[in-house]
């Protein structure tokens, strides 16, 4: 159980979507939906993120054998690339063992549709596309990077965005290198709390505190968020499912990083369905009638008592048991699927106090 000291603040963090106008959604490696909608860190993933309403994006930095910085997450190609003919890349094929020209010309980024299986981007190409799409960019150099990576990364980002208009993120080794070794104070950083101490990350100055909604239990999570807010630090957490997103909503997190969530609805896309009334069965039937969408989003805002199981666009989750009316919401990107909604297995006490469902074609 959370301490009584935190309860009023936690309750205040549980807000309706219109009250979250100040928070930001980070498209994790772009809008890829885990290499189905588009390739990770691809030009298409950047453009789809902007189209979906994200205002931030995150990328990763690796380096080729001839010292070109590329927007790639893994040390190897196996998970996110194929050969040109679609055949798998052998296990252990390292990015750093391949020259840039060979990486660009011989491999394709994985995606469900052939037209989105495209070539790797250099870090400069990725950043330029993000700038042109109006996305604030979070750049993560991977651990154990060679000495030359940091000056080159900063030079590229400064050239594209201007100093201070991007964030170096997550890798606390990078944070220490930039602040303590290079003495650079005017580049915003983000540090992951479970990789370091709160005190160390905060001491670097100009830092966003990344607080994992997975690695910390609920009480510890809210205590960290409360401390960061009291110290005037911005906060970040990652979520792809209902449980973690519900925790983030209650905490009032500033930056929500995600692979699968839709960003808050602010008018993007075309609304093709908006529910009326509280008849869940009717809303479920109407949502299915909307049909399959190539690319879209579904938004659910619910107030209830009791408990039930909810299915939303392919995810199924249980609403926490609530004796008093409890609010929560969930919002998901949709790719080549029906944005279906359903409620099943209700408890005897389950009652819907309010329900809103919106389906958006992007």
GROMACS .gro file of C-alpha atoms in nm:
model
  362
    1UNK     CA    1   0.000   0.000   0.000
    2UNK     CA    2   0.127   0.349  -0.081
    3UNK     CA    3   0.212   0.579   0.202
    4UNK     CA    4  -0.053   0.827   0.304
    5UNK     CA    5   0.186   1.110   0.222
    6UNK     CA    6   0.175   1.018  -0.147
    7UNK     CA    7  -0.196   0.948  -0.184
    8UNK     CA    8  -0.326   1.302  -0.252
    9UNK     CA    9  -0.055   1.361  -0.512
   10UNK     CA   10  -0.119   1.028  -0.683
   11UNK     CA   11  -0.491   1.101  -0.702
   12UNK     CA   12  -0.418   1.437  -0.859
   13UNK     CA   13  -0.214   1.261  -1.128
   14UNK     CA   14  -0.517   1.065  -1.248
   15UNK     CA   15  -0.646   1.314  -1.501
   16UNK     CA   16  -0.859   1.321  -1.811
   17UNK     CA   17  -0.684   1.343  -2.148
   18UNK     CA   18  -0.760   1.711  -2.195
   19UNK     CA   19  -0.561   1.788  -1.882
   20UNK     CA   20  -0.246   1.618  -2.015
   21UNK     CA   21  -0.172   1.875  -2.282
   22UNK     CA   22   0.172   1.939  -2.136
   23UNK     CA   23   0.303   1.583  -2.155
   24UNK     CA   24   0.494   1.437  -2.446
   25UNK     CA   25   0.493   1.101  -2.620
   26UNK     CA   26   0.821   0.958  -2.748
   27UNK     CA   27   0.798   0.719  -3.045
   28UNK     CA   28   1.050   0.455  -2.940
   29UNK     CA   29   1.270   0.401  -3.248
   30UNK     CA   30   0.989   0.562  -3.447
   31UNK     CA   31   0.637   0.433  -3.506
   32UNK     CA   32   0.728   0.076  -3.596
   33UNK     CA   33   0.498  -0.140  -3.380
   34UNK     CA   34   0.795  -0.372  -3.331
   35UNK     CA   35   0.916  -0.392  -3.689
   36UNK     CA   36   0.571  -0.460  -3.840
   37UNK     CA   37   0.433  -0.119  -3.937
   38UNK     CA   38   0.779   0.004  -4.043
   39UNK     CA   39   1.145  -0.070  -3.991
   40UNK     CA   40   1.311   0.040  -3.668
   41UNK     CA   41   1.473   0.382  -3.690
   42UNK     CA   42   1.365   0.414  -4.055
   43UNK     CA   43   1.256   0.723  -4.247
   44UNK     CA   44   0.907   0.570  -4.271
   45UNK     CA   45   0.893   0.518  -3.893
   46UNK     CA   46   0.978   0.885  -3.841
   47UNK     CA   47   0.709   1.008  -4.078
   48UNK     CA   48   0.447   0.772  -3.936
   49UNK     CA   49   0.529   0.893  -3.584
   50UNK     CA   50   0.467   1.254  -3.689
   51UNK     CA   51   0.147   1.150  -3.867
   52UNK     CA   52   0.023   0.973  -3.552
   53UNK     CA   53   0.072   1.285  -3.339
   54UNK     CA   54   0.396   1.207  -3.156
   55UNK     CA   55   0.602   1.515  -3.077
   56UNK     CA   56   0.918   1.330  -2.970
   57UNK     CA   57   1.118   1.038  -3.105
   58UNK     CA   58   1.404   0.821  -2.981
   59UNK     CA   59   1.683   0.663  -3.181
   60UNK     CA   60   1.994   0.459  -3.112
   61UNK     CA   61   2.349   0.498  -3.237
   62UNK     CA   62   2.582   0.226  -3.358
   63UNK     CA   63   2.891   0.258  -3.577
   64UNK     CA   64   3.012   0.076  -3.884
   65UNK     CA   65   3.362  -0.063  -3.940
   66UNK     CA   66   3.452   0.256  -4.131
   67UNK     CA   67   3.333   0.485  -3.847
   68UNK     CA   68   2.995   0.599  -3.980
   69UNK     CA   69   2.730   0.657  -3.712
   70UNK     CA   70   2.404   0.481  -3.802
   71UNK     CA   71   2.057   0.472  -3.646
   72UNK     CA   72   2.055   0.109  -3.528
   73UNK     CA   73   1.967  -0.031  -3.185
   74UNK     CA   74   2.115  -0.380  -3.166
   75UNK     CA   75   2.483  -0.468  -3.186
   76UNK     CA   76   2.390  -0.726  -3.452
   77UNK     CA   77   2.161  -0.719  -3.758
   78UNK     CA   78   1.962  -1.036  -3.694
   79UNK     CA   79   1.650  -0.894  -3.525
   80UNK     CA   80   1.586  -0.584  -3.735
   81UNK     CA   81   1.738  -0.655  -4.080
   82UNK     CA   82   1.706  -0.905  -4.363
   83UNK     CA   83   1.921  -0.957  -4.667
   84UNK     CA   84   1.801  -0.792  -4.987
   85UNK     CA   85   1.629  -1.115  -5.096
   86UNK     CA   86   1.440  -1.139  -4.766
   87UNK     CA   87   1.654  -1.417  -4.622
   88UNK     CA   88   1.756  -1.389  -4.255
   89UNK     CA   89   2.084  -1.238  -4.147
   90UNK     CA   90   2.311  -1.495  -3.975
   91UNK     CA   91   2.331  -1.473  -3.597
   92UNK     CA   92   2.621  -1.267  -3.472
   93UNK     CA   93   2.652  -1.041  -3.776
   94UNK     CA   94   2.775  -0.726  -3.602
   95UNK     CA   95   2.704  -0.373  -3.721
   96UNK     CA   96   3.058  -0.272  -3.628
   97UNK     CA   97   3.208  -0.542  -3.853
   98UNK     CA   98   3.040  -0.410  -4.170
   99UNK     CA   99   3.133  -0.105  -4.376
  100UNK     CA  100   2.864   0.157  -4.424
  101UNK     CA  101   2.826   0.101  -4.800
  102UNK     CA  102   2.774  -0.273  -4.749
  103UNK     CA  103   2.526  -0.215  -4.466
  104UNK     CA  104   2.331   0.031  -4.679
  105UNK     CA  105   2.334  -0.169  -5.002
  106UNK     CA  106   2.307  -0.533  -4.890
  107UNK     CA  107   2.046  -0.526  -4.612
  108UNK     CA  108   1.687  -0.408  -4.561
  109UNK     CA  109   1.507  -0.309  -4.240
  110UNK     CA  110   1.231  -0.553  -4.145
  111UNK     CA  111   0.867  -0.447  -4.196
  112UNK     CA  112   0.545  -0.630  -4.277
  113UNK     CA  113   0.491  -0.454  -4.609
  114UNK     CA  114   0.754  -0.469  -4.884
  115UNK     CA  115   0.733  -0.097  -4.959
  116UNK     CA  116   0.842  -0.021  -4.601
  117UNK     CA  117   1.148  -0.249  -4.612
  118UNK     CA  118   1.401   0.026  -4.661
  119UNK     CA  119   1.768   0.108  -4.607
  120UNK     CA  120   1.951   0.202  -4.290
  121UNK     CA  121   1.982   0.571  -4.211
  122UNK     CA  122   2.295   0.745  -4.095
  123UNK     CA  123   2.254   0.938  -3.772
  124UNK     CA  124   2.263   1.263  -3.969
  125UNK     CA  125   1.992   1.143  -4.209
  126UNK     CA  126   1.776   1.032  -3.917
  127UNK     CA  127   1.817   1.362  -3.732
  128UNK     CA  128   1.747   1.566  -4.045
  129UNK     CA  129   1.422   1.379  -4.107
  130UNK     CA  130   1.318   1.428  -3.742
  131UNK     CA  131   1.393   1.800  -3.762
  132UNK     CA  132   1.192   1.832  -4.082
  133UNK     CA  133   0.899   1.647  -3.919
  134UNK     CA  134   0.914   1.872  -3.608
  135UNK     CA  135   1.005   1.593  -3.366
  136UNK     CA  136   1.221   1.654  -3.060
  137UNK     CA  137   1.489   1.387  -3.083
  138UNK     CA  138   1.631   1.170  -2.805
  139UNK     CA  139   1.961   1.010  -2.908
  140UNK     CA  140   2.099   0.704  -2.729
  141UNK     CA  141   2.462   0.608  -2.787
  142UNK     CA  142   2.512   0.248  -2.688
  143UNK     CA  143   2.737   0.143  -2.400
  144UNK     CA  144   3.109   0.084  -2.446
  145UNK     CA  145   3.120   0.328  -2.736
  146UNK     CA  146   3.465   0.420  -2.872
  147UNK     CA  147   3.602   0.759  -2.763
  148UNK     CA  148   3.539   0.918  -3.103
  149UNK     CA  149   3.164   0.843  -3.103
  150UNK     CA  150   3.064   1.117  -2.859
  151UNK     CA  151   3.230   1.416  -3.030
  152UNK     CA  152   3.102   1.298  -3.369
  153UNK     CA  153   2.749   1.240  -3.236
  154UNK     CA  154   2.740   1.587  -3.077
  155UNK     CA  155   2.879   1.751  -3.391
  156UNK     CA  156   2.610   1.589  -3.604
  157UNK     CA  157   2.327   1.674  -3.365
  158UNK     CA  158   2.451   2.033  -3.324
  159UNK     CA  159   2.467   2.072  -3.702
  160UNK     CA  160   2.112   1.946  -3.754
  161UNK     CA  161   1.928   2.079  -3.448
  162UNK     CA  162   2.151   2.339  -3.287
  163UNK     CA  163   2.309   2.299  -2.943
  164UNK     CA  164   2.062   2.215  -2.670
  165UNK     CA  165   1.773   2.129  -2.904
  166UNK     CA  166   1.804   1.751  -2.863
  167UNK     CA  167   1.850   1.509  -2.572
  168UNK     CA  168   2.122   1.251  -2.517
  169UNK     CA  169   1.940   0.972  -2.343
  170UNK     CA  170   1.942   0.663  -2.125
  171UNK     CA  171   2.301   0.542  -2.134
  172UNK     CA  172   2.440   0.672  -1.805
  173UNK     CA  173   2.794   0.610  -1.929
  174UNK     CA  174   2.719   0.865  -2.201
  175UNK     CA  175   2.584   1.109  -1.944
  176UNK     CA  176   2.902   1.088  -1.739
  177UNK     CA  177   3.119   1.115  -2.049
  178UNK     CA  178   2.941   1.428  -2.169
  179UNK     CA  179   2.909   1.608  -1.834
  180UNK     CA  180   3.209   1.494  -1.634
  181UNK     CA  181   3.474   1.413  -1.894
  182UNK     CA  182   3.386   1.647  -2.181
  183UNK     CA  183   3.258   1.923  -1.949
  184UNK     CA  184   2.952   1.995  -2.166
  185UNK     CA  185   2.672   2.153  -1.962
  186UNK     CA  186   2.430   2.279  -2.229
  187UNK     CA  187   2.303   1.950  -2.376
  188UNK     CA  188   1.995   1.805  -2.199
  189UNK     CA  189   2.039   1.448  -2.077
  190UNK     CA  190   1.812   1.167  -1.968
  191UNK     CA  191   1.935   0.911  -1.716
  192UNK     CA  192   1.781   0.574  -1.634
  193UNK     CA  193   1.734   0.548  -1.260
  194UNK     CA  194   1.779   0.173  -1.219
  195UNK     CA  195   2.122   0.200  -1.390
  196UNK     CA  196   2.247   0.464  -1.147
  197UNK     CA  197   2.150   0.642  -0.828
  198UNK     CA  198   1.896   0.922  -0.812
  199UNK     CA  199   2.154   1.151  -0.656
  200UNK     CA  200   2.410   1.096  -0.932
  201UNK     CA  201   2.167   1.153  -1.219
  202UNK     CA  202   2.026   1.467  -1.055
  203UNK     CA  203   2.375   1.601  -0.983
  204UNK     CA  204   2.460   1.616  -1.354
  205UNK     CA  205   2.211   1.900  -1.407
  206UNK     CA  206   1.971   1.941  -1.696
  207UNK     CA  207   1.854   1.581  -1.666
  208UNK     CA  208   1.525   1.405  -1.726
  209UNK     CA  209   1.477   1.126  -1.471
  210UNK     CA  210   1.376   0.803  -1.647
  211UNK     CA  211   1.182   0.594  -1.393
  212UNK     CA  212   1.095   0.242  -1.503
  213UNK     CA  213   0.731   0.142  -1.459
  214UNK     CA  214   0.844  -0.221  -1.488
  215UNK     CA  215   1.153  -0.256  -1.269
  216UNK     CA  216   1.015  -0.065  -0.967
  217UNK     CA  217   0.722  -0.180  -0.757
  218UNK     CA  218   0.430   0.059  -0.732
  219UNK     CA  219   0.522   0.219  -0.400
  220UNK     CA  220   0.887   0.269  -0.496
  221UNK     CA  221   0.787   0.399  -0.839
  222UNK     CA  222   0.558   0.668  -0.700
  223UNK     CA  223   0.815   0.763  -0.436
  224UNK     CA  224   1.078   0.822  -0.708
  225UNK     CA  225   0.836   1.025  -0.918
  226UNK     CA  226   0.729   1.231  -0.617
  227UNK     CA  227   1.093   1.305  -0.532
  228UNK     CA  228   1.176   1.407  -0.888
  229UNK     CA  229   0.878   1.640  -0.906
  230UNK     CA  230   0.968   1.796  -0.571
  231UNK     CA  231   1.319   1.860  -0.709
  232UNK     CA  232   1.183   2.019  -1.027
  233UNK     CA  233   1.303   1.737  -1.256
  234UNK     CA  234   1.110   1.620  -1.560
  235UNK     CA  235   1.024   1.249  -1.563
  236UNK     CA  236   1.000   0.972  -1.822
  237UNK     CA  237   0.861   0.619  -1.824
  238UNK     CA  238   0.801   0.354  -2.090
  239UNK     CA  239   0.470   0.172  -2.138
  240UNK     CA  240   0.316  -0.057  -2.396
  241UNK     CA  241   0.036  -0.215  -2.193
  242UNK     CA  242  -0.258  -0.104  -1.979
  243UNK     CA  243  -0.105  -0.171  -1.635
  244UNK     CA  244   0.206   0.040  -1.691
  245UNK     CA  245   0.021   0.313  -1.879
  246UNK     CA  246  -0.232   0.335  -1.596
  247UNK     CA  247   0.055   0.380  -1.350
  248UNK     CA  248   0.207   0.651  -1.570
  249UNK     CA  249  -0.126   0.832  -1.595
  250UNK     CA  250  -0.171   0.831  -1.219
  251UNK     CA  251   0.184   0.956  -1.167
  252UNK     CA  252   0.160   1.247  -1.411
  253UNK     CA  253   0.478   1.155  -1.605
  254UNK     CA  254   0.614   1.420  -1.843
  255UNK     CA  255   0.749   1.195  -2.120
  256UNK     CA  256   0.580   0.867  -2.217
  257UNK     CA  257   0.801   0.642  -2.430
  258UNK     CA  258   0.629   0.363  -2.621
  259UNK     CA  259   0.639   0.107  -2.901
  260UNK     CA  260   0.264   0.041  -2.913
  261UNK     CA  261   0.064   0.320  -2.745
  262UNK     CA  262  -0.098   0.599  -2.942
  263UNK     CA  263  -0.004   0.950  -2.833
  264UNK     CA  264  -0.273   1.160  -2.666
  265UNK     CA  265  -0.549   1.264  -2.904
  266UNK     CA  266  -0.510   1.629  -3.001
  267UNK     CA  267  -0.708   1.633  -3.326
  268UNK     CA  268  -0.476   1.427  -3.547
  269UNK     CA  269  -0.617   1.201  -3.817
  270UNK     CA  270  -0.982   1.143  -3.905
  271UNK     CA  271  -1.225   1.030  -3.635
  272UNK     CA  272  -1.429   0.750  -3.789
  273UNK     CA  273  -1.611   0.646  -3.471
  274UNK     CA  274  -1.697   0.812  -3.142
  275UNK     CA  275  -1.917   0.634  -2.890
  276UNK     CA  276  -2.239   0.768  -2.742
  277UNK     CA  277  -2.398   0.649  -2.418
  278UNK     CA  278  -2.288   0.368  -2.182
  279UNK     CA  279  -2.407   0.055  -2.362
  280UNK     CA  280  -2.084  -0.145  -2.381
  281UNK     CA  281  -2.230  -0.416  -2.605
  282UNK     CA  282  -2.353  -0.156  -2.855
  283UNK     CA  283  -2.016   0.022  -2.852
  284UNK     CA  284  -1.837  -0.310  -2.903
  285UNK     CA  285  -2.051  -0.392  -3.207
  286UNK     CA  286  -2.003  -0.045  -3.353
  287UNK     CA  287  -1.626  -0.059  -3.305
  288UNK     CA  288  -1.607  -0.388  -3.495
  289UNK     CA  289  -1.820  -0.239  -3.771
  290UNK     CA  290  -1.554   0.027  -3.826
  291UNK     CA  291  -1.359  -0.245  -4.008
  292UNK     CA  292  -0.990  -0.306  -4.063
  293UNK     CA  293  -0.762  -0.003  -4.075
  294UNK     CA  294  -0.421   0.019  -4.240
  295UNK     CA  295  -0.297   0.265  -3.976
  296UNK     CA  296  -0.489   0.428  -3.695
  297UNK     CA  297  -0.546   0.461  -3.323
  298UNK     CA  298  -0.810   0.368  -3.068
  299UNK     CA  299  -0.875   0.561  -2.745
  300UNK     CA  300  -1.071   0.427  -2.447
  301UNK     CA  301  -1.168   0.636  -2.143
  302UNK     CA  302  -1.355   0.442  -1.876
  303UNK     CA  303  -1.496   0.493  -1.526
  304UNK     CA  304  -1.624   0.186  -1.342
  305UNK     CA  305  -1.682   0.000  -1.018
  306UNK     CA  306  -1.615  -0.371  -0.972
  307UNK     CA  307  -1.389  -0.542  -1.222
  308UNK     CA  308  -1.397  -0.685  -1.576
  309UNK     CA  309  -1.174  -0.797  -1.860
  310UNK     CA  310  -1.132  -0.557  -2.152
  311UNK     CA  311  -1.010  -0.629  -2.502
  312UNK     CA  312  -0.889  -0.331  -2.703
  313UNK     CA  313  -0.731  -0.360  -3.048
  314UNK     CA  314  -0.561  -0.691  -2.977
  315UNK     CA  315  -0.462  -0.628  -2.614
  316UNK     CA  316  -0.655  -0.784  -2.327
  317UNK     CA  317  -0.629  -0.657  -1.970
  318UNK     CA  318  -0.816  -0.670  -1.639
  319UNK     CA  319  -0.964  -0.358  -1.483
  320UNK     CA  320  -0.851  -0.339  -1.119
  321UNK     CA  321  -1.122  -0.413  -0.864
  322UNK     CA  322  -1.278  -0.084  -0.753
  323UNK     CA  323  -1.532  -0.033  -0.475
  324UNK     CA  324  -1.555   0.339  -0.552
  325UNK     CA  325  -1.569   0.478  -0.907
  326UNK     CA  326  -1.225   0.439  -1.068
  327UNK     CA  327  -1.103   0.608  -1.387
  328UNK     CA  328  -0.851   0.480  -1.638
  329UNK     CA  329  -0.782   0.490  -2.007
  330UNK     CA  330  -0.587   0.308  -2.270
  331UNK     CA  331  -0.484   0.410  -2.620
  332UNK     CA  332  -0.319   0.200  -2.887
  333UNK     CA  333  -0.185   0.232  -3.236
  334UNK     CA  334  -0.355   0.004  -3.487
  335UNK     CA  335  -0.188  -0.149  -3.792
  336UNK     CA  336  -0.376  -0.357  -4.047
  337UNK     CA  337  -0.636  -0.463  -3.791
  338UNK     CA  338  -0.988  -0.399  -3.661
  339UNK     CA  339  -0.974  -0.163  -3.359
  340UNK     CA  340  -1.218  -0.385  -3.173
  341UNK     CA  341  -1.339  -0.325  -2.817
  342UNK     CA  342  -1.509  -0.571  -2.584
  343UNK     CA  343  -1.582  -0.623  -2.213
  344UNK     CA  344  -1.607  -0.974  -2.071
  345UNK     CA  345  -1.601  -1.163  -1.740
  346UNK     CA  346  -1.756  -0.881  -1.536
  347UNK     CA  347  -1.776  -0.920  -1.162
  348UNK     CA  348  -2.118  -0.903  -0.996
  349UNK     CA  349  -2.034  -0.550  -0.882
  350UNK     CA  350  -1.917  -0.429  -1.224
  351UNK     CA  351  -2.089  -0.112  -1.337
  352UNK     CA  352  -1.986   0.135  -1.605
  353UNK     CA  353  -2.016   0.493  -1.486
  354UNK     CA  354  -1.874   0.650  -1.802
  355UNK     CA  355  -1.731   0.516  -2.126
  356UNK     CA  356  -1.585   0.693  -2.426
  357UNK     CA  357  -1.432   0.519  -2.727
  358UNK     CA  358  -1.277   0.700  -3.022
  359UNK     CA  359  -1.133   0.539  -3.335
  360UNK     CA  360  -0.906   0.749  -3.554
  361UNK     CA  361  -0.775   0.678  -3.901
  362UNK     CA  362  -0.425   0.824  -3.934
   0.00000   0.00000   0.00000
